[in-house]
Coordinates of C-alpha atoms and ligand atoms in Angstrom, one line a residue:
X997 CA 73.8 -56.8 147.9
X998 CA 70.3 -57.5 149.1
X999 CA 67.5 -57.4 146.5
X1000 CA 64.9 -54.7 146.9
X1001 CA 61.2 -54.7 146.0
X1002 CA 58.7 -52.0 145.9
X1003 CA 55.4 -52.9 147.6
X1004 CA 52.6 -50.3 148.1
X1005 CA 54.6 -47.2 148.8
X1006 CA 57.8 -48.7 150.3
X1007 CA 61.1 -50.1 149.1
X1008 CA 61.7 -53.3 151.2
X1009 CA 64.1 -56.2 151.2
X1010 CA 63.0 -58.7 148.6
X1011 CA 63.1 -61.5 151.2
X1012 CA 60.5 -59.6 153.4
X1013 CA 58.4 -58.2 150.6
X1014 CA 54.7 -59.3 151.1
X1015 CA 51.2 -58.3 150.3
X1016 CA 48.2 -58.7 152.5
X1017 CA 46.4 -62.1 152.6
X1018 CA 43.2 -60.3 151.4
X1019 CA 44.9 -58.7 148.4
X1020 CA 42.5 -59.5 145.5
X1021 CA 45.5 -60.5 143.3
X1022 CA 46.2 -63.2 145.9
X1023 CA 42.6 -64.3 146.3
X1024 CA 41.0 -63.9 142.9
X1025 CA 44.0 -63.3 140.4
X1026 CA 42.2 -59.9 140.2
X1027 CA 45.1 -58.0 138.7
X1028 CA 47.4 -57.4 135.7
X1029 CA 51.1 -57.3 135.1
X1030 CA 53.9 -56.3 132.8
X1031 CA 57.4 -57.7 132.3
X1032 CA 59.9 -55.5 130.5
X1033 CA 63.5 -56.1 129.4
X1034 CA 66.4 -54.1 130.6
X1035 CA 69.5 -54.1 128.4
X1036 CA 72.8 -52.2 128.7
X1037 CA 71.2 -49.9 131.3
X1038 CA 68.2 -49.1 129.1
X1039 CA 64.5 -50.1 129.6
X1040 CA 63.3 -51.6 126.3
X1041 CA 60.0 -50.5 124.9
X1042 CA 58.8 -48.9 128.1
X1043 CA 56.1 -46.7 126.4
X1044 CA 54.5 -49.7 124.7
X1045 CA 54.5 -51.7 127.9
X1046 CA 52.9 -48.9 129.9
X1047 CA 50.3 -48.3 127.1
X1048 CA 49.4 -52.0 127.3
X1049 CA 49.2 -51.8 131.1
X1050 CA 46.8 -48.9 130.7
X1051 CA 44.7 -51.0 128.4
X1052 CA 44.7 -54.0 130.7
X1053 CA 43.7 -51.8 133.7
X1054 CA 40.9 -50.2 131.7
X1055 CA 39.5 -53.5 130.5
X1056 CA 39.2 -54.7 134.1
X1057 CA 38.2 -51.3 135.5
X1058 CA 41.1 -51.1 137.9
X1059 CA 42.6 -47.6 138.5
X1060 CA 46.2 -46.6 138.1
X1061 CA 48.0 -47.0 141.4
X1062 CA 49.8 -43.7 140.7
X1063 CA 50.5 -41.4 137.8
X1064 CA 52.5 -42.8 134.8
X1065 CA 55.4 -40.5 135.6
X1066 CA 55.5 -41.6 139.3
X1067 CA 55.4 -45.3 138.1
X1068 CA 58.3 -44.7 135.8
X1069 CA 60.2 -43.2 138.8
X1070 CA 59.5 -46.3 140.9
X1071 CA 60.6 -48.6 138.1
X1072 CA 63.8 -46.7 137.7
X1073 CA 64.4 -46.7 141.4
X1074 CA 63.9 -50.4 141.7
X1075 CA 66.3 -51.1 138.9
X1076 CA 68.9 -48.7 140.4
X1077 CA 68.6 -50.2 143.9
X1078 CA 69.0 -53.7 142.5
X1079 CA 71.8 -52.6 140.1
X1080 CA 70.1 -54.2 137.2
X1081 CA 71.6 -53.2 133.9
X1082 CA 70.8 -56.5 132.1
X1083 CA 67.7 -58.2 133.2
X1084 CA 64.0 -57.4 133.6
X1085 CA 61.5 -55.7 135.8
X1086 CA 58.1 -57.1 136.8
X1087 CA 55.2 -55.0 137.9
X1088 CA 51.8 -56.0 139.1
X1089 CA 48.7 -54.0 139.8
X1090 CA 45.7 -55.6 141.6
X1091 CA 42.3 -54.3 142.6
X1092 CA 43.7 -53.8 146.2
X1093 CA 43.0 -55.2 149.6
X1094 CA 39.4 -55.8 150.8
X1095 CA 37.3 -58.3 152.7
X1096 CA 36.8 -61.3 150.4
X1097 CA 33.8 -60.7 148.2
X1098 CA 33.6 -61.5 144.5
X1099 CA 32.1 -58.1 143.6
X1100 CA 34.4 -55.1 143.4
X1101 CA 35.4 -53.4 146.6
X1102 CA 34.3 -49.8 147.4
X1103 CA 35.7 -47.1 145.1
X1104 CA 38.1 -45.7 147.8
X1105 CA 40.0 -49.0 147.8
X1106 CA 43.5 -48.2 146.4
X1107 CA 44.9 -50.6 143.8
X1108 CA 48.0 -52.5 145.0
X1109 CA 51.4 -52.1 143.2
X1110 CA 54.4 -54.4 143.4
X1111 CA 57.6 -53.8 141.3
X1112 CA 60.5 -56.2 141.4
X1113 CA 63.6 -56.5 139.2
X1114 CA 66.2 -59.2 138.6
X1115 CA 69.3 -59.8 136.5
X1116 CA 69.0 -62.4 133.8
X1117 CA 71.5 -65.2 133.0
X1118 CA 73.2 -64.1 129.8
X1119 CA 74.9 -67.4 129.4
X1120 CA 71.6 -69.4 129.6
X1121 CA 70.0 -67.1 127.0
X1122 CA 73.0 -67.4 124.7
X1123 CA 72.8 -71.2 125.0
X1124 CA 69.1 -71.2 124.0
X1125 CA 69.8 -68.9 121.1
X1126 CA 72.7 -71.1 119.9
X1127 CA 71.0 -74.4 120.3
X1128 CA 67.4 -73.5 119.8
X1129 CA 64.6 -74.8 122.0
X1130 CA 62.1 -77.6 121.9
X1131 CA 58.3 -76.9 122.2
X1132 CA 55.2 -79.0 122.6
X1133 CA 51.6 -78.3 121.5
X1134 CA 48.7 -78.3 123.9
X1135 CA 45.0 -77.7 123.4
X1136 CA 43.8 -74.1 124.1
X1137 CA 42.0 -74.2 127.4
X1138 CA 42.2 -70.5 128.5
X1139 CA 39.4 -68.0 128.9
X1140 CA 38.3 -65.7 126.0
X1141 CA 40.2 -62.5 127.3
X1142 CA 43.8 -63.6 127.0
X1143 CA 44.3 -60.2 125.3
X1144 CA 44.3 -58.8 128.9
X1145 CA 47.7 -59.3 130.6
X1146 CA 46.0 -60.7 133.7
X1147 CA 47.9 -62.5 136.5
X1148 CA 45.4 -65.4 136.2
X1149 CA 47.8 -67.8 134.4
X1150 CA 46.9 -71.3 135.6
X1151 CA 46.5 -72.9 132.2
X1152 CA 49.8 -71.3 131.2
X1153 CA 51.5 -72.6 134.3
X1154 CA 50.2 -76.1 133.7
X1155 CA 51.2 -76.0 130.0
X1156 CA 54.8 -74.9 130.8
X1157 CA 55.1 -77.5 133.4
X1158 CA 53.9 -80.2 131.0
X1159 CA 56.6 -78.9 128.5
X1160 CA 59.2 -79.1 131.1
X1161 CA 58.2 -82.7 132.1
X1162 CA 58.5 -83.7 128.4
X1163 CA 62.0 -82.1 128.1
X1164 CA 60.7 -79.0 126.2
X1165 CA 61.0 -75.3 127.1
X1166 CA 57.7 -73.9 125.7
X1167 CA 54.1 -75.1 125.2
X1168 CA 52.2 -73.8 122.3
X1169 CA 48.4 -73.5 122.6
X1170 CA 46.4 -74.8 119.6
X1171 CA 42.9 -73.7 118.8
X1172 CA 40.0 -76.2 118.2
X1173 CA 40.4 -75.5 114.4
X1174 CA 44.0 -76.6 114.5
X1175 CA 45.6 -73.2 114.2
X1176 CA 48.4 -72.0 116.4
X1177 CA 47.5 -69.5 119.1
X1178 CA 50.6 -68.5 121.1
X1179 CA 53.0 -69.9 123.7
X1180 CA 52.4 -70.2 127.4
X1181 CA 54.4 -67.0 127.8
X1182 CA 55.4 -66.1 124.2
X1183 CA 54.0 -65.3 120.8
X1184 CA 54.7 -67.8 118.0
X1185 CA 56.1 -67.0 114.5
X1186 CA 57.0 -69.1 111.5
X1187 CA 59.0 -68.3 108.4
X1188 CA 57.1 -69.9 105.5
X1189 CA 58.5 -71.4 102.2
X1190 CA 58.6 -67.9 100.6
X1191 CA 60.6 -66.4 103.5
X1192 CA 57.5 -64.5 104.8
X1193 CA 57.2 -64.1 108.6
X1194 CA 53.8 -65.1 109.8
X1195 CA 52.1 -64.7 113.2
X1196 CA 48.5 -64.9 114.3
X1197 CA 46.5 -61.6 114.2
X1198 CA 46.2 -60.1 117.7
X1199 CA 42.7 -58.8 117.4
X1200 CA 41.4 -61.7 119.4
X1201 CA 42.6 -64.9 121.1
X1202 CA 46.2 -64.0 121.9
X1203 CA 48.1 -61.4 123.9
X1204 CA 49.4 -58.5 121.7
X1205 CA 53.0 -59.0 122.6
X1206 CA 55.2 -55.9 122.7
X1207 CA 58.1 -57.8 121.3
X1208 CA 55.7 -59.0 118.5
X1209 CA 54.8 -55.4 117.7
X1210 CA 58.4 -54.1 117.8
X1211 CA 59.5 -57.1 115.7
X1212 CA 57.4 -55.7 112.9
X1213 CA 59.4 -52.4 113.1
X1214 CA 62.6 -54.5 113.0
X1215 CA 61.5 -56.6 110.0
X1216 CA 61.0 -53.6 107.7
X1217 CA 64.6 -52.4 107.5
X1218 CA 65.8 -56.0 107.2
X1219 CA 63.6 -56.3 104.0
X1220 CA 61.4 -59.0 105.6
X1221 CA 57.7 -59.4 104.8
X1222 CA 55.4 -59.9 107.7
X1223 CA 51.9 -61.3 107.4
X1224 CA 49.4 -61.4 110.4
X1225 CA 47.7 -64.5 109.4
X1226 CA 46.8 -67.6 111.4
X1227 CA 48.7 -70.8 110.5
X1228 CA 48.0 -74.5 111.2
X1229 CA 50.1 -76.9 113.2
X1230 CA 51.0 -78.6 109.9
X1231 CA 52.2 -75.3 108.5
X1232 CA 54.4 -74.9 111.6
X1233 CA 55.9 -78.4 111.1
X1234 CA 56.7 -77.5 107.5
X1235 CA 58.1 -74.0 108.2
X1236 CA 61.6 -73.0 107.4
X1237 CA 62.0 -71.5 110.8
X1238 CA 59.8 -71.3 114.0
X1239 CA 60.6 -68.8 116.7
X1240 CA 58.9 -67.4 119.8
X1241 CA 59.0 -63.8 121.1
X1242 CA 58.6 -62.2 124.5
X1243 CA 60.3 -59.5 126.5
X1244 CA 62.2 -62.1 128.5
X1245 CA 63.7 -63.9 125.5
X1246 CA 63.3 -61.4 122.5
X1247 CA 63.4 -64.1 119.9
X1248 CA 64.2 -67.8 120.7
X1249 CA 64.6 -70.2 117.8
X1250 CA 62.4 -73.3 118.1
X1251 CA 64.1 -76.4 116.5
X1252 CA 61.6 -79.1 117.4
X1253 CA 57.8 -79.2 118.1
X1254 CA 56.2 -82.4 119.6
X1255 CA 59.5 -84.2 118.8
X1256 CA 59.4 -83.3 115.1
X1257 CA 62.4 -81.4 113.7
X1258 CA 61.8 -77.9 112.3
X1259 CA 63.8 -77.0 109.2
X1260 CA 67.2 -78.5 109.4
X1261 CA 67.0 -78.8 113.2
X1262 CA 69.3 -75.8 113.8
X1263 CA 68.4 -72.2 114.7
X1264 CA 67.6 -70.2 111.5
X1265 CA 69.3 -67.1 110.2
X1266 CA 66.2 -65.0 110.1
X1267 CA 65.5 -65.3 113.9
X1268 CA 69.2 -64.5 114.5
X1269 CA 69.1 -61.4 112.2
X1270 CA 66.0 -60.1 114.0
X1271 CA 67.5 -60.7 117.4
X1272 CA 70.7 -58.8 116.5
X1273 CA 68.8 -55.8 115.0
X1274 CA 66.1 -55.7 117.8
X1275 CA 67.8 -53.5 120.4
X1276 CA 68.8 -50.8 117.8
X1277 CA 65.3 -50.4 116.6
X1278 CA 63.4 -50.7 120.0
X1279 CA 62.6 -47.7 122.1
X1280 CA 65.3 -47.3 124.8
X1281 CA 64.8 -45.4 128.1
X1282 CA 67.8 -44.7 130.2
X1283 CA 67.5 -46.1 133.7
Ligands
PDD2174 N1 54.9 -63.1 129.0 N2 51.8 -64.3 125.1 C1 51.7 -64.6 126.5 C2 50.7 -65.5 126.9 C3 52.6 -64.0 127.4 O1 52.6 -64.3 128.7 C4 53.7 -63.1 126.9 C5 54.7 -62.5 127.8 C6 53.7 -62.9 125.5 C7 54.8 -61.9 124.9 O2 54.5 -60.6 125.2 P1 55.7 -59.5 125.3 O3 56.4 -59.6 124.0 O4 55.0 -58.3 125.5 O5 56.6 -59.9 126.4 C8 52.8 -63.4 124.7 C9 55.7 -62.5 130.0 C10 57.1 -62.3 129.5 C11 55.6 -63.4 131.2 O6 54.5 -63.8 131.6 O7 56.7 -63.6 131.9

């Protein structure tokens, strides 16, 4: 079955899907994106993802490419046409196609919209959950507006690549003051000595992950205390558990950072309990 992508008004074979060479996303990274999980035929946390898309677009003064209802229709259609019941969709909105010029194009330039979907490898995810992953730390070198889910991800790309070359799966950005920011494509959590979950406040300096937000809803019924408080790299090394969250991975246990073992070197029970409860608590939208 051929994969199908949605590009600016048309459903096209994925292998032929393309945007114009003067799309501002291509030339300036002048666009935003969302990645959303699909599980058992449901879109997970769609409302929160679209609310964040709205915020990202407003911050960059890019218009919606279509109404929210129409966008949901396109997302569902892409998922259906690709027969994705477990996987994810990716959507990208850019400031549109215009002759290359740094200033915004004229107001009548329509934003570009691309939506793709893919199945995820359940066995690979299960392996990471069972074994845990390794991470490295890297100095924060990104711009100040990482709260916007922009497609400008060069520092994240370089950090992930460095992790890969060192045999790790995630790179964790560390601020100049020695506190943990977030992963190249994930938020970072620790379980401290008291069993409290800690993650950096999202007011500034990190992306407010949707998985991060929903995890707080999941923690409550599990009787877990959550604190939004920055923690240092040393506190991370001394933590009972470290885990990372994102729509693509929900909650992967981290068992080593910079080659140092976290806890007993095995995935912790708190990350596992959260992962198991997550889908029940999250918002589910039928495809
Ligand atoms: N990344 N921080 C960064 C820098 C991210 O890129 C992401 C998500 C997150 C987690 O956000 P959420 O829980 O909403 O997925 C945090 C996506 C998955 C990606 O770039 O592929």
